[in-house]
Amino acid sequence: MTSGRADANRRRIEQVALTELLRDPDASMDQIARAAGVVRRTVYGHFPSRDALIAALVDSAVESVARAHASGRTGVDDPAEALARATLAAWEIADRYRLLVALAQRSVTMEGIRERLAPVRKEATDLLQRGLDAGVFTSPLPASALAYVHEHVLFGLMEAVNAGTLAAERAGRAAAATMLISAGVPAERATELAQAL
């Protein structure tokens, strides 16, 4: 099999696996292979185990979140607006993968997910520090700790949507406002900014 064909097969298996696992978190490798239109051996050729497949899906999700977070803040001078835009952009991706995160906790673990998010956390820390230095944000926490708080808030909001206690269509703006408020932006301004974007 050529490398191009193998890459295409791998991408197709990942796409189908994500769909199947979101539909049925207990979907087997056999089910995924059938849905992808390949034999089981092909799936195992790319992913030696179901956990390896889920880890690959998490890696893809984290890459997408990182790109979205970067694009949301690029070219925005105001740290509060940059934080809101980055949060909204990242939430769009995170919302798509929120059921995967719940599933991945079984095999990849939250610690593994957090390790993968380290580059995004570093960018968030830099943005928060810029806002703290400019007086746009006020917090008793250093920027690095505040970045962890924000990460946990996003995971909490994903769980709230999964549990049905927060409507998915409200979650992105709620996330942006919550990030701003926790960074010390007055609630009224945070809400207005989140709604305006």
PDB file of N, CA, C and O in Angstrom, residues 9-18 20-21 27-33 43-44 46-60 100 103-104 107-108 116:
ATOM      1  N   ASN A   9      -6.370   6.042   4.365  1.00  0.00           N
ATOM      2  CA  ASN A   9      -7.071   5.019   5.149  1.00  0.00           C
ATOM      3  C   ASN A   9      -7.087   5.389   6.631  1.00  0.00           C
ATOM      4  O   ASN A   9      -8.117   5.265   7.295  1.00  0.00           O
ATOM      5  N   ARG A  10      -5.962   5.827   7.122  1.00  0.00           N
ATOM      6  CA  ARG A  10      -5.864   6.190   8.545  1.00  0.00           C
ATOM      7  C   ARG A  10      -6.817   7.334   8.866  1.00  0.00           C
ATOM      8  O   ARG A  10      -7.536   7.284   9.860  1.00  0.00           O
ATOM      9  N   ARG A  11      -6.816   8.371   8.023  1.00  0.00           N
ATOM     10  CA  ARG A  11      -7.715   9.510   8.250  1.00  0.00           C
ATOM     11  C   ARG A  11      -9.172   9.065   8.210  1.00  0.00           C
ATOM     12  O   ARG A  11      -9.978   9.477   9.042  1.00  0.00           O
ATOM     13  N   ARG A  12      -9.496   8.218   7.251  1.00  0.00           N
ATOM     14  CA  ARG A  12     -10.877   7.724   7.143  1.00  0.00           C
ATOM     15  C   ARG A  12     -11.256   6.919   8.383  1.00  0.00           C
ATOM     16  O   ARG A  12     -12.354   7.075   8.917  1.00  0.00           O
ATOM     17  N   ILE A  13     -10.372   6.066   8.834  1.00  0.00           N
ATOM     18  CA  ILE A  13     -10.652   5.272  10.032  1.00  0.00           C
ATOM     19  C   ILE A  13     -10.860   6.191  11.233  1.00  0.00           C
ATOM     20  O   ILE A  13     -11.784   5.995  12.026  1.00  0.00           O
ATOM     21  N   GLU A  14     -10.026   7.221  11.369  1.00  0.00           N
ATOM     22  CA  GLU A  14     -10.175   8.154  12.488  1.00  0.00           C
ATOM     23  C   GLU A  14     -11.523   8.869  12.431  1.00  0.00           C
ATOM     24  O   GLU A  14     -12.208   8.998  13.447  1.00  0.00           O
ATOM     25  N   GLN A  15     -11.897   9.343  11.236  1.00  0.00           N
ATOM     26  CA  GLN A  15     -13.176  10.049  11.096  1.00  0.00           C
ATOM     27  C   GLN A  15     -14.349   9.138  11.446  1.00  0.00           C
ATOM     28  O   GLN A  15     -15.253   9.522  12.193  1.00  0.00           O
ATOM     29  N   VAL A  16     -14.324   7.937  10.909  1.00  0.00           N
ATOM     30  CA  VAL A  16     -15.404   6.989  11.172  1.00  0.00           C
ATOM     31  C   VAL A  16     -15.404   6.581  12.643  1.00  0.00           C
ATOM     32  O   VAL A  16     -16.468   6.494  13.270  1.00  0.00           O
ATOM     33  N   ALA A  17     -14.221   6.356  13.204  1.00  0.00           N
ATOM     34  CA  ALA A  17     -14.124   5.956  14.608  1.00  0.00           C
ATOM     35  C   ALA A  17     -14.716   7.031  15.510  1.00  0.00           C
ATOM     36  O   ALA A  17     -15.448   6.711  16.459  1.00  0.00           O
ATOM     37  N   LEU A  18     -14.428   8.293  15.224  1.00  0.00           N
ATOM     38  CA  LEU A  18     -14.979   9.373  16.038  1.00  0.00           C
ATOM     39  C   LEU A  18     -16.503   9.341  15.988  1.00  0.00           C
ATOM     40  O   LEU A  18     -17.175   9.381  17.026  1.00  0.00           O
ATOM     41  N   GLU A  20     -18.474   6.804  15.203  1.00  0.00           N
ATOM     42  CA  GLU A  20     -18.979   5.582  15.844  1.00  0.00           C
ATOM     43  C   GLU A  20     -18.875   5.653  17.367  1.00  0.00           C
ATOM     44  O   GLU A  20     -19.797   5.257  18.080  1.00  0.00           O
ATOM     45  N   LEU A  21     -17.752   6.158  17.870  1.00  0.00           N
ATOM     46  CA  LEU A  21     -17.556   6.223  19.317  1.00  0.00           C
ATOM     47  C   LEU A  21     -18.453   7.264  19.971  1.00  0.00           C
ATOM     48  O   LEU A  21     -18.881   7.089  21.114  1.00  0.00           O
ATOM     49  N   ALA A  27     -18.309   1.065  21.137  1.00  0.00           N
ATOM     50  CA  ALA A  27     -18.091   0.497  19.799  1.00  0.00           C
ATOM     51  C   ALA A  27     -16.759  -0.245  19.759  1.00  0.00           C
ATOM     52  O   ALA A  27     -15.737   0.243  20.248  1.00  0.00           O
ATOM     53  N   SER A  28     -16.801  -1.435  19.179  1.00  0.00           N
ATOM     54  CA  SER A  28     -15.593  -2.262  19.102  1.00  0.00           C
ATOM     55  C   SER A  28     -14.782  -1.912  17.866  1.00  0.00           C
ATOM     56  O   SER A  28     -15.259  -1.231  16.956  1.00  0.00           O
ATOM     57  N   MET A  29     -13.580  -2.435  17.816  1.00  0.00           N
ATOM     58  CA  MET A  29     -12.727  -2.245  16.634  1.00  0.00           C
ATOM     59  C   MET A  29     -13.382  -2.902  15.424  1.00  0.00           C
ATOM     60  O   MET A  29     -13.269  -2.397  14.313  1.00  0.00           O
ATOM     61  N   ASP A  30     -14.077  -4.015  15.625  1.00  0.00           N
ATOM     62  CA  ASP A  30     -14.799  -4.666  14.522  1.00  0.00           C
ATOM     63  C   ASP A  30     -15.877  -3.744  13.963  1.00  0.00           C
ATOM     64  O   ASP A  30     -16.005  -3.605  12.748  1.00  0.00           O
ATOM     65  N   GLN A  31     -16.659  -3.128  14.849  1.00  0.00           N
ATOM     66  CA  GLN A  31     -17.709  -2.210  14.407  1.00  0.00           C
ATOM     67  C   GLN A  31     -17.109  -1.040  13.633  1.00  0.00           C
ATOM     68  O   GLN A  31     -17.642  -0.625  12.606  1.00  0.00           O
ATOM     69  N   ILE A  32     -16.011  -0.514  14.145  1.00  0.00           N
ATOM     70  CA  ILE A  32     -15.361   0.625  13.489  1.00  0.00           C
ATOM     71  C   ILE A  32     -14.843   0.206  12.114  1.00  0.00           C
ATOM     72  O   ILE A  32     -15.002   0.939  11.134  1.00  0.00           O
ATOM     73  N   ALA A  33     -14.244  -0.971  12.027  1.00  0.00           N
ATOM     74  CA  ALA A  33     -13.739  -1.456  10.740  1.00  0.00           C
ATOM     75  C   ALA A  33     -14.882  -1.596   9.735  1.00  0.00           C
ATOM     76  O   ALA A  33     -14.764  -1.145   8.587  1.00  0.00           O
ATOM     77  N   VAL A  43      -7.538  -1.771  10.407  1.00  0.00           N
ATOM     78  CA  VAL A  43      -7.657  -0.887  11.571  1.00  0.00           C
ATOM     79  C   VAL A  43      -6.506  -1.153  12.533  1.00  0.00           C
ATOM     80  O   VAL A  43      -5.831  -0.226  12.988  1.00  0.00           O
ATOM     81  N   TYR A  44      -6.264  -2.452  12.806  1.00  0.00           N
ATOM     82  CA  TYR A  44      -5.183  -2.798  13.732  1.00  0.00           C
ATOM     83  C   TYR A  44      -3.800  -2.473  13.154  1.00  0.00           C
ATOM     84  O   TYR A  44      -2.847  -2.278  13.905  1.00  0.00           O
ATOM     85  N   HIS A  46      -3.081   0.257  11.707  1.00  0.00           N
ATOM     86  CA  HIS A  46      -2.854   1.672  12.041  1.00  0.00           C
ATOM     87  C   HIS A  46      -2.875   1.925  13.545  1.00  0.00           C
ATOM     88  O   HIS A  46      -2.158   2.784  14.043  1.00  0.00           O
ATOM     89  N   PHE A  47      -3.720   1.181  14.243  1.00  0.00           N
ATOM     90  CA  PHE A  47      -3.919   1.392  15.676  1.00  0.00           C
ATOM     91  C   PHE A  47      -3.871   0.030  16.368  1.00  0.00           C
ATOM     92  O   PHE A  47      -4.788  -0.766  16.200  1.00  0.00           O
ATOM     93  N   PRO A  48      -2.817  -0.248  17.124  1.00  0.00           N
ATOM     94  CA  PRO A  48      -2.652  -1.582  17.701  1.00  0.00           C
ATOM     95  C   PRO A  48      -3.710  -1.963  18.745  1.00  0.00           C
ATOM     96  O   PRO A  48      -3.848  -3.134  19.072  1.00  0.00           O
ATOM     97  N   SER A  49      -4.449  -0.962  19.226  1.00  0.00           N
ATOM     98  CA  SER A  49      -5.493  -1.255  20.211  1.00  0.00           C
ATOM     99  C   SER A  49      -6.556  -0.163  20.154  1.00  0.00           C
ATOM    100  O   SER A  49      -6.343   0.904  19.553  1.00  0.00           O
ATOM    101  N   ARG A  50      -7.672  -0.434  20.797  1.00  0.00           N
ATOM    102  CA  ARG A  50      -8.746   0.556  20.873  1.00  0.00           C
ATOM    103  C   ARG A  50      -8.260   1.795  21.628  1.00  0.00           C
ATOM    104  O   ARG A  50      -8.573   2.931  21.250  1.00  0.00           O
ATOM    105  N   ASP A  51      -7.481   1.589  22.683  1.00  0.00           N
ATOM    106  CA  ASP A  51      -6.933   2.710  23.439  1.00  0.00           C
ATOM    107  C   ASP A  51      -6.014   3.565  22.571  1.00  0.00           C
ATOM    108  O   ASP A  51      -6.007   4.793  22.683  1.00  0.00           O
ATOM    109  N   ALA A  52      -5.231   2.917  21.712  1.00  0.00           N
ATOM    110  CA  ALA A  52      -4.342   3.666  20.811  1.00  0.00           C
ATOM    111  C   ALA A  52      -5.158   4.494  19.827  1.00  0.00           C
ATOM    112  O   ALA A  52      -4.783   5.624  19.495  1.00  0.00           O
ATOM    113  N   LEU A  53      -6.261   3.938  19.363  1.00  0.00           N
ATOM    114  CA  LEU A  53      -7.145   4.676  18.457  1.00  0.00           C
ATOM    115  C   LEU A  53      -7.736   5.889  19.171  1.00  0.00           C
ATOM    116  O   LEU A  53      -7.746   7.002  18.632  1.00  0.00           O
ATOM    117  N   ILE A  54      -8.214   5.700  20.382  1.00  0.00           N
ATOM    118  CA  ILE A  54      -8.787   6.812  21.147  1.00  0.00           C
ATOM    119  C   ILE A  54      -7.716   7.868  21.420  1.00  0.00           C
ATOM    120  O   ILE A  54      -7.973   9.072  21.300  1.00  0.00           O
ATOM    121  N   ALA A  55      -6.505   7.444  21.743  1.00  0.00           N
ATOM    122  CA  ALA A  55      -5.411   8.394  21.970  1.00  0.00           C
ATOM    123  C   ALA A  55      -5.128   9.213  20.716  1.00  0.00           C
ATOM    124  O   ALA A  55      -4.893  10.426  20.796  1.00  0.00           O
ATOM    125  N   ALA A  56      -5.176   8.573  19.549  1.00  0.00           N
ATOM    126  CA  ALA A  56      -4.962   9.297  18.293  1.00  0.00           C
ATOM    127  C   ALA A  56      -6.067  10.321  18.062  1.00  0.00           C
ATOM    128  O   ALA A  56      -5.809  11.438  17.592  1.00  0.00           O
ATOM    129  N   LEU A  57      -7.298   9.960  18.392  1.00  0.00           N
ATOM    130  CA  LEU A  57      -8.415  10.898  18.260  1.00  0.00           C
ATOM    131  C   LEU A  57      -8.248  12.091  19.202  1.00  0.00           C
ATOM    132  O   LEU A  57      -8.524  13.234  18.830  1.00  0.00           O
ATOM    133  N   VAL A  58      -7.780  11.819  20.412  1.00  0.00           N
ATOM    134  CA  VAL A  58      -7.533  12.899  21.369  1.00  0.00           C
ATOM    135  C   VAL A  58      -6.423  13.805  20.848  1.00  0.00           C
ATOM    136  O   VAL A  58      -6.524  15.036  20.930  1.00  0.00           O
ATOM    137  N   ASP A  59      -5.365  13.225  20.282  1.00  0.00           N
ATOM    138  CA  ASP A  59      -4.280  14.032  19.712  1.00  0.00           C
ATOM    139  C   ASP A  59      -4.806  14.954  18.619  1.00  0.00           C
ATOM    140  O   ASP A  59      -4.453  16.140  18.576  1.00  0.00           O
ATOM    141  N   SER A  60      -5.659  14.432  17.753  1.00  0.00           N
ATOM    142  CA  SER A  60      -6.241  15.254  16.685  1.00  0.00           C
ATOM    143  C   SER A  60      -7.101  16.362  17.266  1.00  0.00           C
ATOM    144  O   SER A  60      -7.065  17.506  16.791  1.00  0.00           O
ATOM    145  N   LEU A 100     -16.001  12.706  23.370  1.00  0.00           N
ATOM    146  CA  LEU A 100     -14.745  11.966  23.260  1.00  0.00           C
ATOM    147  C   LEU A 100     -13.913  12.140  24.525  1.00  0.00           C
ATOM    148  O   LEU A 100     -13.294  11.193  25.001  1.00  0.00           O
ATOM    149  N   LEU A 103     -15.106   9.854  27.094  1.00  0.00           N
ATOM    150  CA  LEU A 103     -14.701   8.498  26.735  1.00  0.00           C
ATOM    151  C   LEU A 103     -13.199   8.298  26.969  1.00  0.00           C
ATOM    152  O   LEU A 103     -12.764   7.269  27.491  1.00  0.00           O
ATOM    153  N   ALA A 104     -12.404   9.288  26.606  1.00  0.00           N
ATOM    154  CA  ALA A 104     -10.942   9.183  26.697  1.00  0.00           C
ATOM    155  C   ALA A 104     -10.453   9.095  28.135  1.00  0.00           C
ATOM    156  O   ALA A 104      -9.365   8.584  28.385  1.00  0.00           O
ATOM    157  N   SER A 107      -9.228   5.634  29.027  1.00  0.00           N
ATOM    158  CA  SER A 107      -7.991   5.050  28.502  1.00  0.00           C
ATOM    159  C   SER A 107      -6.824   6.036  28.483  1.00  0.00           C
ATOM    160  O   SER A 107      -5.712   5.685  28.870  1.00  0.00           O
ATOM    161  N   VAL A 108      -7.072   7.245  28.021  1.00  0.00           N
ATOM    162  CA  VAL A 108      -5.991   8.227  27.936  1.00  0.00           C
ATOM    163  C   VAL A 108      -5.756   8.868  29.296  1.00  0.00           C
ATOM    164  O   VAL A 108      -4.640   9.253  29.616  1.00  0.00           O
ATOM    165  N   ARG A 116      -1.220  16.679  26.966  1.00  0.00           N
ATOM    166  CA  ARG A 116      -1.342  17.049  25.561  1.00  0.00           C
ATOM    167  C   ARG A 116      -1.713  18.523  25.394  1.00  0.00           C
ATOM    168  O   ARG A 116      -1.396  19.136  24.388  1.00  0.00           O
TER     169      ARG A 116
END
